[in-house]
Short mmCIF file of C-alpha atoms in Angstrom, two decimals:
data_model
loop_
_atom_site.label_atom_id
_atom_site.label_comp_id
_atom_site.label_asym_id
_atom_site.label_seq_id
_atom_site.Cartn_x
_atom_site.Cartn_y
_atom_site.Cartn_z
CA UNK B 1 0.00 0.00 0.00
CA UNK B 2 2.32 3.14 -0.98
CA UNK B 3 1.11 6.46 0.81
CA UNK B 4 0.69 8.90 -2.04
CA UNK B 5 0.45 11.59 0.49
CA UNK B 6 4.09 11.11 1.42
CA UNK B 7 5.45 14.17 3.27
CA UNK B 8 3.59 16.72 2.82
CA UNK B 9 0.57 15.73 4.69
CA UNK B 10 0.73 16.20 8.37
CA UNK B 11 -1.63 14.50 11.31
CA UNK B 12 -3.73 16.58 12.18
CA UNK B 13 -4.69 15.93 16.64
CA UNK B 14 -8.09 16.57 17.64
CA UNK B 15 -8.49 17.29 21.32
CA UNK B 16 -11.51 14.35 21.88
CA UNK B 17 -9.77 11.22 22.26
CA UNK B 18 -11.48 7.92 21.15
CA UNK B 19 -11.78 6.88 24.92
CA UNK B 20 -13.34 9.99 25.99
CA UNK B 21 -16.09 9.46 23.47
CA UNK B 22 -16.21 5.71 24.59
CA UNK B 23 -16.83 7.62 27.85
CA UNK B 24 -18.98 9.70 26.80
CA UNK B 25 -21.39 7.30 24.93
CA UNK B 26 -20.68 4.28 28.14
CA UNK B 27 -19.48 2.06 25.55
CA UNK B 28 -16.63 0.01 23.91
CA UNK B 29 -15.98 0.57 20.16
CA UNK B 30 -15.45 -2.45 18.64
CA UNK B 31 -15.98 -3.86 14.90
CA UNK B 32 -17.79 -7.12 14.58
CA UNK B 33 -16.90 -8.78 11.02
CA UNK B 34 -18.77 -11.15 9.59
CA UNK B 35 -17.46 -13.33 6.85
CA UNK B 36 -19.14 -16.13 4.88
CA UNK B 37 -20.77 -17.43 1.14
CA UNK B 38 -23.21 -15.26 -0.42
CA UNK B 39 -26.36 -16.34 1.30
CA UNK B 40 -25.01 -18.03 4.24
CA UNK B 41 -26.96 -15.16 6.30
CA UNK B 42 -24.68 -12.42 7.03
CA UNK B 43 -26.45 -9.40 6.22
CA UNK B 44 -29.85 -11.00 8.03
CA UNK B 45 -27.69 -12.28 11.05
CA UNK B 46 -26.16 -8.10 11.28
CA UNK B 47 -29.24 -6.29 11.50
CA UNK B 48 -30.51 -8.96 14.04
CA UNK B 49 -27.36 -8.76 15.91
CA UNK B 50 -27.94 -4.59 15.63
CA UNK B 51 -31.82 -4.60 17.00
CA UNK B 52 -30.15 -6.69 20.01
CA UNK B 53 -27.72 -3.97 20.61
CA UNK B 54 -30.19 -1.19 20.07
CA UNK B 55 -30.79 1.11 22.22
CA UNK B 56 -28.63 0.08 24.62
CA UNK B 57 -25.85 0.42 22.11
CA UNK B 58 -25.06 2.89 19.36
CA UNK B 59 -23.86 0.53 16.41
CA UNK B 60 -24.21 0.67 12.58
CA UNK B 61 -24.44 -2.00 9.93
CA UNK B 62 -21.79 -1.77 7.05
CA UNK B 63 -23.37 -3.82 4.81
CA UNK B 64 -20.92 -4.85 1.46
CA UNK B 65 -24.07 -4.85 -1.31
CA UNK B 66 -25.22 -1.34 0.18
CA UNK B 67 -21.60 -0.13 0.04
CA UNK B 68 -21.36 -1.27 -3.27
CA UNK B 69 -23.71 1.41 -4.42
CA UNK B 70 -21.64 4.09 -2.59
CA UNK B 71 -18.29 4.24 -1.94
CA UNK B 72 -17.13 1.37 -3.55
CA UNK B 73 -19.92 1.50 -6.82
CA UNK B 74 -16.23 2.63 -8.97
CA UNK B 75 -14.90 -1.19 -8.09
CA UNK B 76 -15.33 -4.53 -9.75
CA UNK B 77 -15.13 -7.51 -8.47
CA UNK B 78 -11.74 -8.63 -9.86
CA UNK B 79 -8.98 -9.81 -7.15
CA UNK B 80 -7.83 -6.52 -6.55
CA UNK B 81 -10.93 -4.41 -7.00
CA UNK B 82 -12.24 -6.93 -4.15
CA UNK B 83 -9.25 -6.19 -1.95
CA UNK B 84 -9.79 -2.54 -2.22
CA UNK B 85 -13.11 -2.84 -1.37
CA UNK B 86 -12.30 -4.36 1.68
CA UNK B 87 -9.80 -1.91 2.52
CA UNK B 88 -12.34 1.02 2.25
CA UNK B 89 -14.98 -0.97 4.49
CA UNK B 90 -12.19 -1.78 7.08
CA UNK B 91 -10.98 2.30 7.01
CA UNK B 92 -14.64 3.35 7.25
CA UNK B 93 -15.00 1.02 10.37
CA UNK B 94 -12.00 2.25 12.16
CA UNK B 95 -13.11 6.21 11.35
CA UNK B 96 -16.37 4.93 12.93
CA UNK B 97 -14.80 2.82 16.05
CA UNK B 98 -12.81 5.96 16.77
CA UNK B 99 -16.24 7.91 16.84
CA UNK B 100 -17.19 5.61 19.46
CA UNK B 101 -19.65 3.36 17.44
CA UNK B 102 -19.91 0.11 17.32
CA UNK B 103 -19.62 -1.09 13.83
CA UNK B 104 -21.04 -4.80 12.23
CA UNK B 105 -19.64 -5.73 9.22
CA UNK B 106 -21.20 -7.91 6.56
CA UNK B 107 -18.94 -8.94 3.59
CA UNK B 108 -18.00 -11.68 1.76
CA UNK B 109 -14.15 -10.77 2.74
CA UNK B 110 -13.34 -14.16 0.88
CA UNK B 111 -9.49 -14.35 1.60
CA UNK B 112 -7.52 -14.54 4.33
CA UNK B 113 -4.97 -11.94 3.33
CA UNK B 114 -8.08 -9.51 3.12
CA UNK B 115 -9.36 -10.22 6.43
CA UNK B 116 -5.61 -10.28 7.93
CA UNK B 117 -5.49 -7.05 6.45
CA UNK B 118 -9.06 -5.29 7.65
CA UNK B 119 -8.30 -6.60 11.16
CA UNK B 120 -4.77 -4.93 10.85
CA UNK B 121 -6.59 -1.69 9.94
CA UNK B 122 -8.93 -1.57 12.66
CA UNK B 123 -6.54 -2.92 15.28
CA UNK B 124 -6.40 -6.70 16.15
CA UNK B 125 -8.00 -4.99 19.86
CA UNK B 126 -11.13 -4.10 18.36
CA UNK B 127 -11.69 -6.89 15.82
CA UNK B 128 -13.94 -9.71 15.95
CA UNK B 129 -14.09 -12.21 13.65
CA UNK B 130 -17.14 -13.94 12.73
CA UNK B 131 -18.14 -17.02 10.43
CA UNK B 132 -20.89 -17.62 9.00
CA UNK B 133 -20.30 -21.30 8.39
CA UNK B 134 -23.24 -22.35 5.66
CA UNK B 135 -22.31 -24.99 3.40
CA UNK B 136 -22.06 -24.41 -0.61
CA UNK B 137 -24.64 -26.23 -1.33
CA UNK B 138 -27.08 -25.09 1.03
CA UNK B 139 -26.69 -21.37 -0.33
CA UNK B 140 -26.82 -22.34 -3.86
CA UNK B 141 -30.23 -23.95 -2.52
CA UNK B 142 -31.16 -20.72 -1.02
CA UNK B 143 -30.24 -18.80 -4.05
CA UNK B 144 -32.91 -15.92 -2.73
CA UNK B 145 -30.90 -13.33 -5.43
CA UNK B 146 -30.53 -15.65 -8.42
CA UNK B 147 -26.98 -15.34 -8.07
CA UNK B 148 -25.53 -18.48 -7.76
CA UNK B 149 -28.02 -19.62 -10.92
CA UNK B 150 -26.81 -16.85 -12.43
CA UNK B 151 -23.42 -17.76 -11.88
CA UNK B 152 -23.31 -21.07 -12.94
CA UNK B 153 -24.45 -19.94 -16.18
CA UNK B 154 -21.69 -17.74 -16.78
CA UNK B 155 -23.86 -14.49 -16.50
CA UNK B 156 -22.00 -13.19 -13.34
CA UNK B 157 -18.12 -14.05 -14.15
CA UNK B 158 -15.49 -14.37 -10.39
CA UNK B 159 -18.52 -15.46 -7.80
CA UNK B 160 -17.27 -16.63 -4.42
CA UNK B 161 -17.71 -20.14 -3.93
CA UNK B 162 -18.08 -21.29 -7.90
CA UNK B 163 -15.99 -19.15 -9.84
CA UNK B 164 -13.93 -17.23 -7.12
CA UNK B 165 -12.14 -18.77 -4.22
CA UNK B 166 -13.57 -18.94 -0.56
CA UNK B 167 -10.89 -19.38 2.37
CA UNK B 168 -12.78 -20.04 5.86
CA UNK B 169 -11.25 -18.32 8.93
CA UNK B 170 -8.69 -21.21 10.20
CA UNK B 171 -9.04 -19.37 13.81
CA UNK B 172 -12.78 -17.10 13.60
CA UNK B 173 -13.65 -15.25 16.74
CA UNK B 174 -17.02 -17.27 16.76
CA UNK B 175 -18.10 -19.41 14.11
CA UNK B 176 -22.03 -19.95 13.42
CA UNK B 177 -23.10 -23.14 12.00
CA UNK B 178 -26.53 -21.09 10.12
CA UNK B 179 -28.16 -24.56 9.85
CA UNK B 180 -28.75 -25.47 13.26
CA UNK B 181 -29.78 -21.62 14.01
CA UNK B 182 -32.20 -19.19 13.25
CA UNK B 183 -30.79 -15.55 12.52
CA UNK B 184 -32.12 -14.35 15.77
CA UNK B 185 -30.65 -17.07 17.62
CA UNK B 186 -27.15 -16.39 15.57
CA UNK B 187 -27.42 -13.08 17.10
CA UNK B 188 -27.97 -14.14 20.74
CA UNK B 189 -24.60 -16.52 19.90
CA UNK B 190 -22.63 -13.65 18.99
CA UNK B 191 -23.91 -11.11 21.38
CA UNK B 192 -22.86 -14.02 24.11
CA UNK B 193 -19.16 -12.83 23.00
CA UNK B 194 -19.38 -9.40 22.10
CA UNK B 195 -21.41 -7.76 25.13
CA UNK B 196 -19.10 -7.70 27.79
CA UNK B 197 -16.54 -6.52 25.03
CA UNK B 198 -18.41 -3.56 24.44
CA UNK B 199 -19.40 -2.88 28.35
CA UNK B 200 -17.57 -0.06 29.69
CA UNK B 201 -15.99 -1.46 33.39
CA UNK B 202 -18.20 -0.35 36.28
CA UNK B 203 -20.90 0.07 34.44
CA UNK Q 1 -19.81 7.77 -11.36
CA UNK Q 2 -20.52 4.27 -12.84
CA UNK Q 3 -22.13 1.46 -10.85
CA UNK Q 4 -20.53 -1.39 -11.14
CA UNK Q 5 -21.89 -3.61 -8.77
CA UNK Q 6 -24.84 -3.61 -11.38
CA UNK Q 7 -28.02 -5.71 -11.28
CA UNK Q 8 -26.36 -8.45 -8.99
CA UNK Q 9 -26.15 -6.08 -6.32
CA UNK Q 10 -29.03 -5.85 -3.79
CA UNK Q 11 -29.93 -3.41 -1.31
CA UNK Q 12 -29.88 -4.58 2.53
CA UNK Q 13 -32.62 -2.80 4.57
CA UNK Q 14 -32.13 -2.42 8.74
CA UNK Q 15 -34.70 -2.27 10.74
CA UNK Q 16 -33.08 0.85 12.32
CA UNK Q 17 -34.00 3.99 10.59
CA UNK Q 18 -31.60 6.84 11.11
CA UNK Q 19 -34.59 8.87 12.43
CA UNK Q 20 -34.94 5.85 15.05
CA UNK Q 21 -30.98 6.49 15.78
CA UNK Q 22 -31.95 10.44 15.87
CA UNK Q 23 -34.01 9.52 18.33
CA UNK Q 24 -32.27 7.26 20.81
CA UNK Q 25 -29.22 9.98 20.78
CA UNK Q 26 -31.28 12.85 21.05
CA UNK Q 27 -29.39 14.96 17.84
CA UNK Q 28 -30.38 15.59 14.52
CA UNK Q 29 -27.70 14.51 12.23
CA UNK Q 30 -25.59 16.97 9.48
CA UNK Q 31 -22.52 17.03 7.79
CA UNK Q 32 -20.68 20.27 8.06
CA UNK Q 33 -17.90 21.06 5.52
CA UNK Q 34 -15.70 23.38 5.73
CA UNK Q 35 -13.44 24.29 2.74
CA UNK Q 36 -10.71 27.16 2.28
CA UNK Q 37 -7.19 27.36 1.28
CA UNK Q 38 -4.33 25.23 3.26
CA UNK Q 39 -3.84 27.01 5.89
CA UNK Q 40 -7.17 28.99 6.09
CA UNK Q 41 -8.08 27.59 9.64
CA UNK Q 42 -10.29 24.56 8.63
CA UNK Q 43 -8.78 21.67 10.82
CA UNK Q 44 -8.46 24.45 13.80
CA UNK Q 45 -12.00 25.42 13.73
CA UNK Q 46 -13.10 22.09 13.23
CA UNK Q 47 -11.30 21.07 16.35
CA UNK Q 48 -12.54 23.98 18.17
CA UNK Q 49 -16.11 23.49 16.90
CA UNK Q 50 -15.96 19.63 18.07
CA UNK Q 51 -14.78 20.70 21.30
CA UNK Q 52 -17.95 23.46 21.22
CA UNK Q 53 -20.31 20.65 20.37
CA UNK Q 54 -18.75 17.54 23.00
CA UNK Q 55 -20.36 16.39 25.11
CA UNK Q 56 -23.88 17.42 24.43
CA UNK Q 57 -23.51 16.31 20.94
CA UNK Q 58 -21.92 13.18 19.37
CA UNK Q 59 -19.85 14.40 16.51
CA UNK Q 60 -16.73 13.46 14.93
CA UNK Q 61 -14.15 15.65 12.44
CA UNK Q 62 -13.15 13.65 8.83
CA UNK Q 63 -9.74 15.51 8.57
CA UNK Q 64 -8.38 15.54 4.54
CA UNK Q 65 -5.21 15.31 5.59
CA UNK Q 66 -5.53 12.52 8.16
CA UNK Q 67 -7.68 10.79 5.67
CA UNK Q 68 -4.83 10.68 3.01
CA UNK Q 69 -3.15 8.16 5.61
CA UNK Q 70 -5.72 6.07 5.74
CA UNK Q 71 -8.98 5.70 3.34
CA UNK Q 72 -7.18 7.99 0.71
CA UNK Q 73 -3.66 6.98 1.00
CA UNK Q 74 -3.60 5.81 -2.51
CA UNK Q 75 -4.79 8.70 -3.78
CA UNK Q 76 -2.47 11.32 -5.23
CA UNK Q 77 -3.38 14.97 -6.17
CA UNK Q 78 -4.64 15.14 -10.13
CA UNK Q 79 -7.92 16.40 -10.60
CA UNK Q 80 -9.51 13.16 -11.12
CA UNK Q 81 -7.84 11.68 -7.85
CA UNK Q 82 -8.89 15.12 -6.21
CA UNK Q 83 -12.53 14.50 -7.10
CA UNK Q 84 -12.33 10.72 -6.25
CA UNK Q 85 -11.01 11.99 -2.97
CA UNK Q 86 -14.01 14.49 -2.16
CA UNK Q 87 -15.97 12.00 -3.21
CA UNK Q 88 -15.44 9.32 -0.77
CA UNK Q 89 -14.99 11.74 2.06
CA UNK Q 90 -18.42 12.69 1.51
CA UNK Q 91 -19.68 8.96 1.51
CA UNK Q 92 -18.40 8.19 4.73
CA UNK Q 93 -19.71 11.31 5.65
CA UNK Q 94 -22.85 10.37 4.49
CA UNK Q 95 -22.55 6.89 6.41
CA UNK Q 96 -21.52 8.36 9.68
CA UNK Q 97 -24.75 10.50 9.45
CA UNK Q 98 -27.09 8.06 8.59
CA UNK Q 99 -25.46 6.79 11.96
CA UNK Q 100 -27.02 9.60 13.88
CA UNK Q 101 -23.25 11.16 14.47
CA UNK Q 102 -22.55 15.26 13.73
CA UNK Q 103 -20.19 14.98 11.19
CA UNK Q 104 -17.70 18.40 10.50
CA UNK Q 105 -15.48 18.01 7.38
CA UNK Q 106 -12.18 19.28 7.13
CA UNK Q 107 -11.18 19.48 3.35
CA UNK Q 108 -9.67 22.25 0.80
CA UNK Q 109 -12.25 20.48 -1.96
CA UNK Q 110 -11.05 23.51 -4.15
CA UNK Q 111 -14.04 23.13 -7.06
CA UNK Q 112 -17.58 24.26 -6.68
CA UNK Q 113 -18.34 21.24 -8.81
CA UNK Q 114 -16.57 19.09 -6.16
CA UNK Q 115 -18.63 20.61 -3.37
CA UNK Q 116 -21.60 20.20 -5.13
CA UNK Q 117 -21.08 16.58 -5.48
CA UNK Q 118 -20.67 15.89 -2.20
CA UNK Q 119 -23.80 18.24 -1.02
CA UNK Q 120 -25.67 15.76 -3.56
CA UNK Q 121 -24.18 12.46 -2.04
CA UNK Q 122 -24.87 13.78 1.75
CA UNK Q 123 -28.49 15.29 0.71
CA UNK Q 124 -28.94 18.81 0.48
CA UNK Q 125 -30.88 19.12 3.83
CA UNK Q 126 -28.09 17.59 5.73
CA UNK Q 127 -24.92 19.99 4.38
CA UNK Q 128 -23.80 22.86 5.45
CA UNK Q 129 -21.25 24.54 3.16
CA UNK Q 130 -18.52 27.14 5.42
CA UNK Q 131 -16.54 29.09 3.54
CA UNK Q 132 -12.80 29.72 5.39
CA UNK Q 133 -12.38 33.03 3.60
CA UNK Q 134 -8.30 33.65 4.21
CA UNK Q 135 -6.63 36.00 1.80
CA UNK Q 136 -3.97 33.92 0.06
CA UNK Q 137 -1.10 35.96 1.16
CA UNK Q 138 -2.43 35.48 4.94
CA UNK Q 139 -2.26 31.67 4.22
CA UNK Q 140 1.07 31.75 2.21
CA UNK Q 141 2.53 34.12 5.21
CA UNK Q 142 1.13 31.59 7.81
CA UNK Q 143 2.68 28.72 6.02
CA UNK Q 144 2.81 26.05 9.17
CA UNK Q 145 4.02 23.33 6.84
CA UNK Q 146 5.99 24.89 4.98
CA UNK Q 147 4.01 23.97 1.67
CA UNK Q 148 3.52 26.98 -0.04
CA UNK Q 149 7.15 27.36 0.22
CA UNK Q 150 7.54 23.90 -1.19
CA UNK Q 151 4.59 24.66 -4.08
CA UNK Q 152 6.92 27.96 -5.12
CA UNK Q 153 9.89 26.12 -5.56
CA UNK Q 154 8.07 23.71 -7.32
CA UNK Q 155 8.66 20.58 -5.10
CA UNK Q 156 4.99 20.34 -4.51
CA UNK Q 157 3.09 20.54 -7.94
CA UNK Q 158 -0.83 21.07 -8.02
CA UNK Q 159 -1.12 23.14 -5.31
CA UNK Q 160 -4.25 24.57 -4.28
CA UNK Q 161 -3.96 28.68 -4.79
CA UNK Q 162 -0.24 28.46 -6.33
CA UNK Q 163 -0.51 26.03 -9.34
CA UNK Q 164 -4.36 24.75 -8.44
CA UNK Q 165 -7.26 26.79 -8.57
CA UNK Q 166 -9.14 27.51 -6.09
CA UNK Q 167 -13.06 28.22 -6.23
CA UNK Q 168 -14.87 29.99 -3.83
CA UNK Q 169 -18.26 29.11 -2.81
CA UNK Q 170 -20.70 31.80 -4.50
CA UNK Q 171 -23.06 31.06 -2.02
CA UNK Q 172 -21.81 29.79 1.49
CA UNK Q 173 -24.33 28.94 4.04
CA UNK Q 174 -21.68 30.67 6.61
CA UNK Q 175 -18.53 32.92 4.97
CA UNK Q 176 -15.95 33.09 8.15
CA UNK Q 177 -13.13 36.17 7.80
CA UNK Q 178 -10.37 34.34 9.55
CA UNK Q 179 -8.66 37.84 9.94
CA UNK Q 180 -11.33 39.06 12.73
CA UNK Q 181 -11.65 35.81 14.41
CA UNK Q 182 -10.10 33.39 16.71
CA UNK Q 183 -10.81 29.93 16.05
CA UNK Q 184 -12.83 29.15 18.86
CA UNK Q 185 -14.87 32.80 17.84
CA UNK Q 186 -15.23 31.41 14.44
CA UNK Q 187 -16.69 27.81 15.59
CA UNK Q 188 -18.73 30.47 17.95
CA UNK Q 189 -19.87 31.82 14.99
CA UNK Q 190 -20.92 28.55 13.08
CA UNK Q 191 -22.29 26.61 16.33
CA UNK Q 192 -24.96 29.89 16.34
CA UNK Q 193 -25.80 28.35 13.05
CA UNK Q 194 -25.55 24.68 13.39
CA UNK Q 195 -27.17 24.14 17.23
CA UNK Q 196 -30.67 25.09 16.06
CA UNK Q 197 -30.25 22.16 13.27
CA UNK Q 198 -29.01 19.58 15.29
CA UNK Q 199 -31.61 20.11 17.73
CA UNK Q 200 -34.09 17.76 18.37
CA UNK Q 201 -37.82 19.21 18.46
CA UNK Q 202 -39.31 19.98 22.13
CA UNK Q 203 -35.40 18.92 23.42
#
């Protein structure tokens, strides 16, 4: 990653440090990533996992498709266009840790290099690594987008899982088998881990 | 802007509305940006306006330059990578208000076409445009960084007001004469401004 800036960009202090806002908003800013196939429930498992944490907890949802139309709707979906993405989801999470929130991440993040990377960005403190372990097959059964149809036909070219690798976390966080669970009950698994993480002490 | 996420890209709804998030924290969320010349006083009155609106507001400053290390730091300065540059700044802008968080923009963005870009991308209703209006020759004179010393001698090329335009806004919701003002005065001046429209009604 070369640093176009180079030297003639200086760091610029603000006065409100990330732990006074953590203070400030009685919580513990901390990014919760979740990984997996398309369809193996990530984006369905986040915002359940967010309406546990709400009110109690400010948090947001950075959800990879939604991004997509944003920020990232000038990449692709070759090898590096992916990587990119995930570097611009992974900055936008730490901006938004350091404003205190809590952040829940749903993307494909199909390599291990990529997620090795994001979880560098945000600080290996404040990342939590989550798998949404749903078999090929059962999310080419799912199919609720047409993409893995779509994809086997040739339509949609470098698809995770058929025409583009997927490397499973060797060491996730927490790992969710989605067949045994419902997405609700996926959240309750994951806020298990991730509540007294985001507790302030005392409180 | 192309999309190239295309067709097989679908949009992810929460069930947490930002006017919910509004809500729970009590704020109304906007994006203020503040643009002038390097050296005009942007990152200091941004400081000084976060410090102004902490802790009765949450808020959080998107700082160009600290940016450039992170999301942007493979961005250089062309036009195009200039643009591209605004252009995700005002995203994540646009994300962090849609989580409920005050968001104050630090950024030269020299181009009224620039600025109107990112007012479209935030929505029009949620940006405020202030205009750091420093004489060149103050900023050049100031010269903390020793850049427009640098952009003379022609070690820095594109630089904003030497061998970059810069564009003033025509029509700046707040115009801020650095000359007669202290920073804190000047954040004064836009938190008169700002504090009725982050308000919540009956607050």
């Amino acid at each position: 990653m070369t640093d176009k800036a180079g030297s003639s960009i200086f760091w610029q202090v603000g006065k409100i440090s990330c732990s006074m806002r953590e203070l400030l908003i009685q919580q513990k800013a901390l990014t919760i990533w979740l990984t997996g196939l398309s369809a193996s429930g990530k984006s369905t498992t986040a915002y359940a996992l967010e309406m546990e944490l709400v009110p109690e907890y400010l948090c947001y949802v950075l959800d990879g498709d939604n991004l997509r139309h944003g920020i990232n709707s000038n990449l692709g979906f070759s090898a590096e266009e992916r990587t990119e993405n995930i570097r611009r989801v992974a900055e936008i999470a730490r901006l938004m840790n350091d404003a205190g929130l809590i952040v829940i991440v749903s993307l494909i993040s199909p390599l291990v290099s990529d997620r090795a990377m994001a979880k560098a960005i945000i600080g290996a403190e404040r990342f939590i690594e989550v798998y949404l372990n749903t078999p090929l097959e059962v999310c080419e059964e799912r199919d609720p987008k047409q993409l893995y149809s779509k994809a086997r036909q040739g339509i949609i070219a470098e698809f995770t899982g058929i025409s583009a690798p997927y490397e499973a976390p060797p060491n996730a966080d927490i790992c969710i088998n989605t067949l045994n669970f419902f997405p609700f009950e996926a959240a309750q698994q994951i806020l298990r881990i991730v509540k007294p993480r985001v507790q302030m002490p005392f409180a």
